[in-house]
């Protein structure tokens, strides 16, 4: 079996994986980082979004071996100790979640948006989130949270 090595949340990790192992499986099953969720098997829901070399990506849509040598950040790597990342704090303050299943992926996508387009309009925020499905919130509070984080990040 191939061995894959990458940096996850600042720590160098490696593991033996089958060639067909998805990155999300490697994160959840080998590294026990279960904050990254799997909500579909069609690459649509965005619950699995992580950052790879600083860009958001669906970790269900790539193989672990494709992440060889990359820097991966998962939802577990966002907070600074007990201090929430400003995007996590904004989701909390604005009730941008209900069941929470979509939330890790939403937060990771939203952080990438605010870094790339700090002044994104409401319309641009909604367009950016088209790859992240939420069945609970109706998106309004998610958008408010992201607008808040545009000020605090
Ligand atoms: S698990 Fe649904 S897009 Fe990755
Ligand atoms: S909060 Fe339940 S799916 Fe988004």
PDB file of C-alpha atoms and ligand atoms in Angstrom:
ATOM      1  CA  UNK A   1       0.000   0.000   0.000  1.00  0.00           C
ATOM      2  CA  UNK A   2       1.312   3.511  -0.729  1.00  0.00           C
ATOM      3  CA  UNK A   3       2.453   5.708   2.128  1.00  0.00           C
ATOM      4  CA  UNK A   4       1.163   9.260   2.083  1.00  0.00           C
ATOM      5  CA  UNK A   5       2.741  12.180   3.941  1.00  0.00           C
ATOM      6  CA  UNK A   6       1.261  15.643   4.419  1.00  0.00           C
ATOM      7  CA  UNK A   7       1.038  18.396   7.015  1.00  0.00           C
ATOM      8  CA  UNK A   8      -2.335  18.516   8.740  1.00  0.00           C
ATOM      9  CA  UNK A   9      -3.146  21.394  11.075  1.00  0.00           C
ATOM     10  CA  UNK A  10       0.553  22.180  11.359  1.00  0.00           C
ATOM     11  CA  UNK A  11       1.702  18.628  12.138  1.00  0.00           C
ATOM     12  CA  UNK A  12       3.493  16.344   9.726  1.00  0.00           C
ATOM     13  CA  UNK A  13       1.558  13.075   9.395  1.00  0.00           C
ATOM     14  CA  UNK A  14       1.940   9.979   7.302  1.00  0.00           C
ATOM     15  CA  UNK A  15       0.093   6.738   6.893  1.00  0.00           C
ATOM     16  CA  UNK A  16      -0.348   3.730   4.683  1.00  0.00           C
ATOM     17  CA  UNK A  17      -3.436   3.974   2.517  1.00  0.00           C
ATOM     18  CA  UNK A  18      -4.999   2.040  -0.277  1.00  0.00           C
ATOM     19  CA  UNK A  19      -4.560   3.892  -3.524  1.00  0.00           C
ATOM     20  CA  UNK A  20      -8.334   4.442  -3.661  1.00  0.00           C
ATOM     21  CA  UNK A  21      -8.561   6.046  -0.185  1.00  0.00           C
ATOM     22  CA  UNK A  22     -10.203   9.456  -0.338  1.00  0.00           C
ATOM     23  CA  UNK A  23      -8.623  12.365   1.505  1.00  0.00           C
ATOM     24  CA  UNK A  24     -11.706  12.653   3.725  1.00  0.00           C
ATOM     25  CA  UNK A  25     -11.359   8.994   4.710  1.00  0.00           C
ATOM     26  CA  UNK A  26      -7.698   9.499   5.545  1.00  0.00           C
ATOM     27  CA  UNK A  27      -8.554  12.502   7.736  1.00  0.00           C
ATOM     28  CA  UNK A  28     -11.449  10.822   9.514  1.00  0.00           C
ATOM     29  CA  UNK A  29     -10.355   7.201   9.732  1.00  0.00           C
ATOM     30  CA  UNK A  30      -6.561   7.354   9.946  1.00  0.00           C
ATOM     31  CA  UNK A  31      -6.150  10.661  11.781  1.00  0.00           C
ATOM     32  CA  UNK A  32      -9.502  10.578  13.675  1.00  0.00           C
ATOM     33  CA  UNK A  33     -10.226  14.171  12.648  1.00  0.00           C
ATOM     34  CA  UNK A  34     -13.965  13.649  12.468  1.00  0.00           C
ATOM     35  CA  UNK A  35     -14.884  17.333  12.255  1.00  0.00           C
ATOM     36  CA  UNK A  36     -14.700  16.981   8.484  1.00  0.00           C
ATOM     37  CA  UNK A  37     -18.031  15.432   7.542  1.00  0.00           C
ATOM     38  CA  UNK A  38     -19.329  13.289   4.703  1.00  0.00           C
ATOM     39  CA  UNK A  39     -22.842  14.311   3.721  1.00  0.00           C
ATOM     40  CA  UNK A  40     -23.230  12.856   0.235  1.00  0.00           C
ATOM     41  CA  UNK A  41     -21.515  10.629  -2.274  1.00  0.00           C
ATOM     42  CA  UNK A  42     -21.977  12.960  -5.202  1.00  0.00           C
ATOM     43  CA  UNK A  43     -19.524  15.816  -4.412  1.00  0.00           C
ATOM     44  CA  UNK A  44     -22.418  18.211  -3.883  1.00  0.00           C
ATOM     45  CA  UNK A  45     -22.931  18.952  -0.197  1.00  0.00           C
ATOM     46  CA  UNK A  46     -19.637  20.577   0.852  1.00  0.00           C
ATOM     47  CA  UNK A  47     -19.676  19.082   4.370  1.00  0.00           C
ATOM     48  CA  UNK A  48     -16.167  17.756   3.647  1.00  0.00           C
ATOM     49  CA  UNK A  49     -14.500  21.075   2.721  1.00  0.00           C
ATOM     50  CA  UNK A  50     -10.960  21.557   4.049  1.00  0.00           C
ATOM     51  CA  UNK A  51      -8.138  23.869   2.995  1.00  0.00           C
ATOM     52  CA  UNK A  52      -5.334  22.473   0.860  1.00  0.00           C
ATOM     53  CA  UNK A  53      -2.379  24.835   0.595  1.00  0.00           C
ATOM     54  CA  UNK A  54      -4.778  27.588   1.672  1.00  0.00           C
ATOM     55  CA  UNK A  55      -7.555  26.935  -0.852  1.00  0.00           C
ATOM     56  CA  UNK A  56     -10.885  25.355   0.043  1.00  0.00           C
ATOM     57  CA  UNK A  57     -11.470  21.943  -1.530  1.00  0.00           C
ATOM     58  CA  UNK A  58     -13.898  19.059  -1.169  1.00  0.00           C
ATOM     59  CA  UNK A  59     -11.898  16.332   0.532  1.00  0.00           C
ATOM     60  CA  UNK A  60     -14.321  13.669  -0.724  1.00  0.00           C
ATOM     61  CA  UNK A  61     -13.391  14.526  -4.288  1.00  0.00           C
ATOM     62  CA  UNK A  62      -9.704  13.763  -4.166  1.00  0.00           C
ATOM     63  CA  UNK A  63      -7.545  10.839  -3.202  1.00  0.00           C
ATOM     64  CA  UNK A  64      -5.353  10.949  -0.126  1.00  0.00           C
ATOM     65  CA  UNK A  65      -2.331  10.312  -2.355  1.00  0.00           C
ATOM     66  CA  UNK A  66      -3.175  13.452  -4.351  1.00  0.00           C
ATOM     67  CA  UNK A  67      -2.639  15.449  -1.151  1.00  0.00           C
ATOM     68  CA  UNK A  68       0.934  14.147  -0.816  1.00  0.00           C
ATOM     69  CA  UNK A  69       3.216  16.934   0.392  1.00  0.00           C
ATOM     70  CA  UNK A  70       0.441  19.493   0.861  1.00  0.00           C
ATOM     71  CA  UNK A  71      -0.566  21.601   3.853  1.00  0.00           C
ATOM     72  CA  UNK A  72      -4.084  20.637   4.909  1.00  0.00           C
ATOM     73  CA  UNK A  73      -6.183  22.546   7.420  1.00  0.00           C
ATOM     74  CA  UNK A  74      -9.352  21.023   8.829  1.00  0.00           C
ATOM     75  CA  UNK A  75     -11.971  22.586  11.079  1.00  0.00           C
ATOM     76  CA  UNK A  76      -9.980  21.258  14.060  1.00  0.00           C
ATOM     77  CA  UNK A  77      -7.061  23.466  13.020  1.00  0.00           C
ATOM     78  CA  UNK A  78      -8.923  26.798  12.912  1.00  0.00           C
ATOM     79  CA  UNK A  79      -9.306  27.774  16.558  1.00  0.00           C
ATOM     80  CA  UNK A  80      -6.364  29.126  18.507  1.00  0.00           C
ATOM     81  CA  UNK A  81      -6.483  26.891  21.581  1.00  0.00           C
ATOM     82  CA  UNK A  82      -9.730  27.730  23.377  1.00  0.00           C
ATOM     83  CA  UNK A  83     -10.234  30.864  21.298  1.00  0.00           C
ATOM     84  CA  UNK A  84     -12.578  30.350  18.363  1.00  0.00           C
ATOM     85  CA  UNK A  85     -11.524  31.559  14.936  1.00  0.00           C
ATOM     86  CA  UNK A  86     -13.420  34.809  14.130  1.00  0.00           C
ATOM     87  CA  UNK A  87     -15.536  32.893  11.585  1.00  0.00           C
ATOM     88  CA  UNK A  88     -16.487  30.256  14.157  1.00  0.00           C
ATOM     89  CA  UNK A  89     -17.300  33.018  16.665  1.00  0.00           C
ATOM     90  CA  UNK A  90     -19.471  34.769  14.054  1.00  0.00           C
ATOM     91  CA  UNK A  91     -21.419  31.566  13.286  1.00  0.00           C
ATOM     92  CA  UNK A  92     -22.003  31.151  17.025  1.00  0.00           C
ATOM     93  CA  UNK A  93     -23.086  34.763  17.534  1.00  0.00           C
ATOM     94  CA  UNK A  94     -25.441  34.844  14.538  1.00  0.00           C
ATOM     95  CA  UNK A  95     -26.881  31.340  14.988  1.00  0.00           C
ATOM     96  CA  UNK A  96     -25.475  30.282  11.631  1.00  0.00           C
ATOM     97  CA  UNK A  97     -26.157  26.647  12.388  1.00  0.00           C
ATOM     98  CA  UNK A  98     -28.834  24.321  13.618  1.00  0.00           C
ATOM     99  CA  UNK A  99     -27.948  20.606  13.404  1.00  0.00           C
ATOM    100  CA  UNK A 100     -24.348  21.554  12.673  1.00  0.00           C
ATOM    101  CA  UNK A 101     -23.740  18.886  10.071  1.00  0.00           C
ATOM    102  CA  UNK A 102     -22.886  21.314   7.281  1.00  0.00           C
ATOM    103  CA  UNK A 103     -21.070  23.720   9.599  1.00  0.00           C
ATOM    104  CA  UNK A 104     -17.444  22.569   9.354  1.00  0.00           C
ATOM    105  CA  UNK A 105     -17.556  22.755   5.573  1.00  0.00           C
ATOM    106  CA  UNK A 106     -19.474  26.060   5.616  1.00  0.00           C
ATOM    107  CA  UNK A 107     -16.938  27.627   7.946  1.00  0.00           C
ATOM    108  CA  UNK A 108     -13.960  26.399   5.913  1.00  0.00           C
ATOM    109  CA  UNK A 109     -15.500  27.684   2.664  1.00  0.00           C
ATOM    110  CA  UNK A 110     -16.410  30.986   4.291  1.00  0.00           C
ATOM    111  CA  UNK A 111     -12.888  31.545   5.648  1.00  0.00           C
ATOM    112  CA  UNK A 112     -11.487  31.003   2.156  1.00  0.00           C
ATOM    113  CA  UNK A 113     -14.019  33.477   0.717  1.00  0.00           C
ATOM    114  CA  UNK A 114     -13.206  36.219   3.213  1.00  0.00           C
ATOM    115  CA  UNK A 115      -9.465  35.749   2.618  1.00  0.00           C
ATOM    116  CA  UNK A 116      -9.877  35.926  -1.155  1.00  0.00           C
ATOM    117  CA  UNK A 117     -12.669  38.494  -1.376  1.00  0.00           C
ATOM    118  CA  UNK A 118     -12.810  40.427   1.891  1.00  0.00           C
ATOM    119  CA  UNK A 119     -15.470  42.784   0.555  1.00  0.00           C
ATOM    120  CA  UNK A 120     -17.738  40.208  -1.089  1.00  0.00           C
ATOM    121  CA  UNK A 121     -21.326  41.415  -1.426  1.00  0.00           C
ATOM    122  CA  UNK A 122     -24.268  39.429  -0.082  1.00  0.00           C
ATOM    123  CA  UNK A 123     -24.871  38.180  -3.614  1.00  0.00           C
ATOM    124  CA  UNK A 124     -21.230  37.041  -3.941  1.00  0.00           C
ATOM    125  CA  UNK A 125     -21.379  35.307  -0.557  1.00  0.00           C
ATOM    126  CA  UNK A 126     -24.501  33.411  -1.622  1.00  0.00           C
ATOM    127  CA  UNK A 127     -22.898  32.464  -4.932  1.00  0.00           C
ATOM    128  CA  UNK A 128     -19.723  31.271  -3.184  1.00  0.00           C
ATOM    129  CA  UNK A 129     -21.782  28.988  -0.977  1.00  0.00           C
ATOM    130  CA  UNK A 130     -23.430  27.206  -3.877  1.00  0.00           C
ATOM    131  CA  UNK A 131     -21.144  24.211  -3.207  1.00  0.00           C
ATOM    132  CA  UNK A 132     -22.244  23.991   0.436  1.00  0.00           C
ATOM    133  CA  UNK A 133     -25.696  22.651   1.169  1.00  0.00           C
ATOM    134  CA  UNK A 134     -27.527  23.377   4.438  1.00  0.00           C
ATOM    135  CA  UNK A 135     -30.823  21.648   5.054  1.00  0.00           C
ATOM    136  CA  UNK A 136     -31.665  23.524   8.245  1.00  0.00           C
ATOM    137  CA  UNK A 137     -30.976  27.221   8.343  1.00  0.00           C
ATOM    138  CA  UNK A 138     -32.304  28.760   5.153  1.00  0.00           C
ATOM    139  CA  UNK A 139     -28.818  30.345   4.846  1.00  0.00           C
ATOM    140  CA  UNK A 140     -29.855  33.792   6.174  1.00  0.00           C
ATOM    141  CA  UNK A 141     -27.913  33.564   9.426  1.00  0.00           C
ATOM    142  CA  UNK A 142     -24.969  31.927   7.681  1.00  0.00           C
ATOM    143  CA  UNK A 143     -24.741  34.946   5.380  1.00  0.00           C
ATOM    144  CA  UNK A 144     -25.059  37.326   8.363  1.00  0.00           C
ATOM    145  CA  UNK A 145     -22.273  35.438  10.139  1.00  0.00           C
ATOM    146  CA  UNK A 146     -19.985  35.725   7.138  1.00  0.00           C
ATOM    147  CA  UNK A 147     -20.745  39.448   6.803  1.00  0.00           C
ATOM    148  CA  UNK A 148     -19.841  39.838  10.472  1.00  0.00           C
ATOM    149  CA  UNK A 149     -16.587  37.894   9.975  1.00  0.00           C
ATOM    150  CA  UNK A 150     -15.715  40.220   7.080  1.00  0.00           C
ATOM    151  CA  UNK A 151     -15.268  42.862   9.821  1.00  0.00           C
ATOM    152  CA  UNK A 152     -13.484  40.689  12.372  1.00  0.00           C
ATOM    153  CA  UNK A 153     -11.122  38.489  10.372  1.00  0.00           C
TER     154      UNK A 153
HETATM  155  S1  LIG B   1     -19.207  14.754   1.240  1.00  0.00           S
HETATM  156 FE1  LIG B   1     -20.639  15.875   0.069  1.00  0.00          FE
HETATM  157  S2  LIG B   1     -19.383  17.132  -1.190  1.00  0.00           S
HETATM  158 FE2  LIG B   1     -17.970  15.963  -0.058  1.00  0.00          FE
HETATM  159  S1  LIG B   2     -27.200  23.346  10.104  1.00  0.00           S
HETATM  160 FE1  LIG B   2     -28.109  21.439   9.619  1.00  0.00          FE
HETATM  161  S2  LIG B   2     -27.470  21.116   7.584  1.00  0.00           S
HETATM  162 FE2  LIG B   2     -26.767  23.100   8.000  1.00  0.00          FE
END
